[in-house]
mmCIF file of C-alpha atoms in Angstrom:
data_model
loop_
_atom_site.group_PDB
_atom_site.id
_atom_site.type_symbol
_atom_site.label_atom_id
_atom_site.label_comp_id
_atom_site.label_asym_id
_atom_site.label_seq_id
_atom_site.Cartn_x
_atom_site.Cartn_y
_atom_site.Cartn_z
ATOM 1 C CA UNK A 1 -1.760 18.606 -40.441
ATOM 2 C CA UNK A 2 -2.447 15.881 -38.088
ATOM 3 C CA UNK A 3 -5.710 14.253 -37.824
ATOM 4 C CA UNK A 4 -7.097 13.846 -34.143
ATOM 5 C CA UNK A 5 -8.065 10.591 -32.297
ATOM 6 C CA UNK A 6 -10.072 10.011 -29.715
ATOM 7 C CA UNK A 7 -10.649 6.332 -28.010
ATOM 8 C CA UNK A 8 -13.721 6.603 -25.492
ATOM 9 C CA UNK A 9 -14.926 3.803 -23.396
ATOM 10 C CA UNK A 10 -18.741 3.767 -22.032
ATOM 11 C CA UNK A 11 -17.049 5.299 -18.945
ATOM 12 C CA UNK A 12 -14.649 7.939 -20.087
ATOM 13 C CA UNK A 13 -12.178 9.155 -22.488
ATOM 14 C CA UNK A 14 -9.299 7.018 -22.842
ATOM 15 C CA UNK A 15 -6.961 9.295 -25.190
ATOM 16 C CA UNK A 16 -7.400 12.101 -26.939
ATOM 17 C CA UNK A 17 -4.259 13.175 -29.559
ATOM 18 C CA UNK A 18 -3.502 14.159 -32.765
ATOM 19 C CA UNK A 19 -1.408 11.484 -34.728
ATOM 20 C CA UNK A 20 -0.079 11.689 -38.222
ATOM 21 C CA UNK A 21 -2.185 8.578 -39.068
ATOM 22 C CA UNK A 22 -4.036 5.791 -37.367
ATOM 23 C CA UNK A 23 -4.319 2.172 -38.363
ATOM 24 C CA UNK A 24 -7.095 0.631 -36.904
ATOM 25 C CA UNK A 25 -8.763 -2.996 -37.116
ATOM 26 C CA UNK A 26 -11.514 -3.194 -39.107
ATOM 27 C CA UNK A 27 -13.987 -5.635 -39.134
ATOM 28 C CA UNK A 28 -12.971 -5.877 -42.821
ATOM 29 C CA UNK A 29 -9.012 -5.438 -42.399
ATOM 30 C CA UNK A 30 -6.445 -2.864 -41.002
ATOM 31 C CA UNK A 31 -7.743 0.751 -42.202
ATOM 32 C CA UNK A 32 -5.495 3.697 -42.170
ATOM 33 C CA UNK A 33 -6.887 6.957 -41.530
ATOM 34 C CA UNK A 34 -5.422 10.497 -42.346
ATOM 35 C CA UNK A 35 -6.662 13.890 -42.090
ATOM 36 C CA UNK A 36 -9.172 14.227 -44.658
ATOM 37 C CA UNK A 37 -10.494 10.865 -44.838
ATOM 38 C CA UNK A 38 -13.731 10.225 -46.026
ATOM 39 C CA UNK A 39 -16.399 10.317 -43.269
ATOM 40 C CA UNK A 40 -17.555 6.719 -42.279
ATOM 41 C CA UNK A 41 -18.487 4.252 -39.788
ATOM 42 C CA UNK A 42 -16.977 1.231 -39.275
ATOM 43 C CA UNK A 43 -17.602 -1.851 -36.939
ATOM 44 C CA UNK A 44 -13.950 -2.977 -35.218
ATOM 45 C CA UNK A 45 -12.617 -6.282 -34.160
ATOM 46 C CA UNK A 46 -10.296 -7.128 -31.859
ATOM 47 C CA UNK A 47 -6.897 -6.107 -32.624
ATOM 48 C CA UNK A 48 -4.584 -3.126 -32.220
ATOM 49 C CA UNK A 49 -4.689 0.438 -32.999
ATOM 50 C CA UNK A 50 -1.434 1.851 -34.188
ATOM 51 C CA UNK A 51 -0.453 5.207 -33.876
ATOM 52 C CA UNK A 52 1.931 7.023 -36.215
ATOM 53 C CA UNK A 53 4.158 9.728 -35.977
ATOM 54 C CA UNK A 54 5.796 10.444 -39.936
ATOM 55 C CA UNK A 55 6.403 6.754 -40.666
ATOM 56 C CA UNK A 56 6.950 5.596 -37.243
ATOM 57 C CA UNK A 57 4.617 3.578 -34.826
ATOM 58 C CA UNK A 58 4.775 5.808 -31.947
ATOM 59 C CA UNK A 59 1.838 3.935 -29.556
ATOM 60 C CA UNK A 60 0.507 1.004 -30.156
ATOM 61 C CA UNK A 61 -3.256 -0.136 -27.873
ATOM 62 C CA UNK A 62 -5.360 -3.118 -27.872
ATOM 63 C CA UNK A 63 -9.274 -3.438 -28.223
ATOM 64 C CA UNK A 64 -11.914 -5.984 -27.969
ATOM 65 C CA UNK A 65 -13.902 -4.391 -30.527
ATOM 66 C CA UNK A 66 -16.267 -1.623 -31.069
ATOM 67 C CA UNK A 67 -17.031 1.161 -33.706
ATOM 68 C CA UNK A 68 -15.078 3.474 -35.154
ATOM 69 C CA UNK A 69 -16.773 7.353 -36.488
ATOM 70 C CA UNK A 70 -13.836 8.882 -39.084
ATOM 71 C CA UNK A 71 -14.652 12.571 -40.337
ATOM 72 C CA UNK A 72 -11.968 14.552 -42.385
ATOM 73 C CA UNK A 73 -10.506 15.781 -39.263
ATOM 74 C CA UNK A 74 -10.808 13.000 -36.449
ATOM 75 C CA UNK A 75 -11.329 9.157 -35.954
ATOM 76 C CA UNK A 76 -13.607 8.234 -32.924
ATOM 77 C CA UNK A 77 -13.055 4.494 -31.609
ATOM 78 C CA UNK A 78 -15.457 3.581 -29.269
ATOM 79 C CA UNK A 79 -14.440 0.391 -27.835
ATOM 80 C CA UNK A 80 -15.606 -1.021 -24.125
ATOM 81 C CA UNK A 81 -11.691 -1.710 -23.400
ATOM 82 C CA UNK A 82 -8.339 -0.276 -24.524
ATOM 83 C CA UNK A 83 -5.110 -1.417 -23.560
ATOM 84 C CA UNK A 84 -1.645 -0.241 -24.121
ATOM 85 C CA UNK A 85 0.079 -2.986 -25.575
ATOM 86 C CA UNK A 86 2.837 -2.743 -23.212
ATOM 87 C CA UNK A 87 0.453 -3.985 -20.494
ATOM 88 C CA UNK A 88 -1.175 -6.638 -22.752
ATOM 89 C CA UNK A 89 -0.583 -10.092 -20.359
ATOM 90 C CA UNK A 90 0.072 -13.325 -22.294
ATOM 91 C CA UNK A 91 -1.524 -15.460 -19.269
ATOM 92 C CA UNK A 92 -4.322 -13.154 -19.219
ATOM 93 C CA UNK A 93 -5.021 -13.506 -22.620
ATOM 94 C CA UNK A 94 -4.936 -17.113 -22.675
ATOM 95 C CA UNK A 95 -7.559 -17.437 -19.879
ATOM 96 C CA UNK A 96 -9.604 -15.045 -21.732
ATOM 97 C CA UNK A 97 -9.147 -16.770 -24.747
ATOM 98 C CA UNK A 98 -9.931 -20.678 -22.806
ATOM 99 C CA UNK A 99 -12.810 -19.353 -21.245
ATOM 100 C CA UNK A 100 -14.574 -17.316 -24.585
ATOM 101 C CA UNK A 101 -13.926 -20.726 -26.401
ATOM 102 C CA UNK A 102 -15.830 -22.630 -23.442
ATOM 103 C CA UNK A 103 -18.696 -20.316 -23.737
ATOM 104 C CA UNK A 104 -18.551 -20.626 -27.228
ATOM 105 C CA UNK A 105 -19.655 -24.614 -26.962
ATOM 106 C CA UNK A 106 -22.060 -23.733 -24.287
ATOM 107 C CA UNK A 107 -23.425 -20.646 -26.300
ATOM 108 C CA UNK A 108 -27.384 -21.693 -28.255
ATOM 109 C CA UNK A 109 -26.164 -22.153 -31.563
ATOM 110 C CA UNK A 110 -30.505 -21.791 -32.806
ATOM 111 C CA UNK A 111 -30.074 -17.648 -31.951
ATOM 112 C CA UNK A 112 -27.906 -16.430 -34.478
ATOM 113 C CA UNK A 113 -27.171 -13.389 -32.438
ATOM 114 C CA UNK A 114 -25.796 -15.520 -29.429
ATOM 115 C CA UNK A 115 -23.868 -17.117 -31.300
ATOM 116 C CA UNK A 116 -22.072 -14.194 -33.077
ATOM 117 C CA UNK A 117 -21.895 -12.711 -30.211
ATOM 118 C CA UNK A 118 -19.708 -16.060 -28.819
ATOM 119 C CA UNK A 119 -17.510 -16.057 -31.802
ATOM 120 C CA UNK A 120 -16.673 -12.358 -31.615
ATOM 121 C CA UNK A 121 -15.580 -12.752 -28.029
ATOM 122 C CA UNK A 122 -12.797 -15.788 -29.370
ATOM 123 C CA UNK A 123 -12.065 -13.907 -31.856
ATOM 124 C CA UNK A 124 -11.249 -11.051 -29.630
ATOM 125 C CA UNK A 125 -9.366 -13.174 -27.205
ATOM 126 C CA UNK A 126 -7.823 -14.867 -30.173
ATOM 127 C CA UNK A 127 -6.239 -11.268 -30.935
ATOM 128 C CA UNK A 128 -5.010 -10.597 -27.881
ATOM 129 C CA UNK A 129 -3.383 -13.563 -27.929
ATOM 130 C CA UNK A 130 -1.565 -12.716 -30.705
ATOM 131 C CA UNK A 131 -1.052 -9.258 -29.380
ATOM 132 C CA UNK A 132 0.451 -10.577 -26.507
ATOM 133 C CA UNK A 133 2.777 -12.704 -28.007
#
C-alpha cells in the first residue's frame, strides 16, 4: 500500500499523491520514507524530493528547505517553494546562488542566527545549482 505525500507551501497545497516511496533531503542526508515509517520530524535542506513508483523515479521536485512531518501513513513537506525539476533554470539558479553568496559576506557574522540563516540560503542555491545542472 502506498504511503501518501503531501508538499504544502504557506500559500497552498502543492501536491497531494500517494507514491510507493519518497526520498527526501534531510538536513542529515537523503531519507526514504514508506508506508509505515516511524513518525518523525525532520528539518530539510535544499535539494530534491524524489518520487517512486516500484523502483522507478516517477517525479522528481526541488525545495529550498523546510520541514518534513512522516506518520505511518503520509509524509508532510512543508517547504516555502517547490519546483518540478523540469522547470529548474540553470541561469536562475546561478543568480540565486551569486546573490545568497553576496549576502552571505554582507550578513553580521556576531548573530549566530543571521548568519545560519545566510549559509542556508547558499546552500540552498548551491543545490539548485546542482539540480539544475
Amino acid at each position: 500500500m502506498p504511503t501518501n505525500l503531501e508538499i504544502v507551501s504557506p500559500e497552498k497545497l502543492l501536491l497531494s499523491r500517494p507514491v510507493d516511496m519518497a526520498v527526501i533531503p534531510a538536513s542529515e542526508g537523503d531519507m526514504g520514507v514508506l508506508e509505515g515509517h516511524a513518525p518523525m520530524i525532520v528539518m530539510l535542506r535544499g535539494g530534491t524530493i524524489d518520487l517512486y513508483e516500484g523502483d522507478r523515479v516517477i517525479d522528481r521536485l526541488f525545495v529550498d528547505g523546510g520541514f518534513a512531518e512522516v506518520t505511518p501513513e503520509r509524509c508532510t513537506v512543508l517547504a516555502n517553494h517547490a519546483i518540478p525539476l523540469a522547470e529548474v533554470n540553470k541561469a536562475d539558479a546561478e543568480r540565486r546562488l551569486a546573490e545568497a553568496e553576496a549576502a552571505y559576506e554582507e550578513a553580521d557574522k556576531s548573530d549566530v542566527a543571521v548568519e545560519d540563516a545566510a549559509l542556508d540560503a547558499v546552500q540552498s542555491a548551491r543545490a539548485m545549482v546542482e539540480a539544475a545542472g
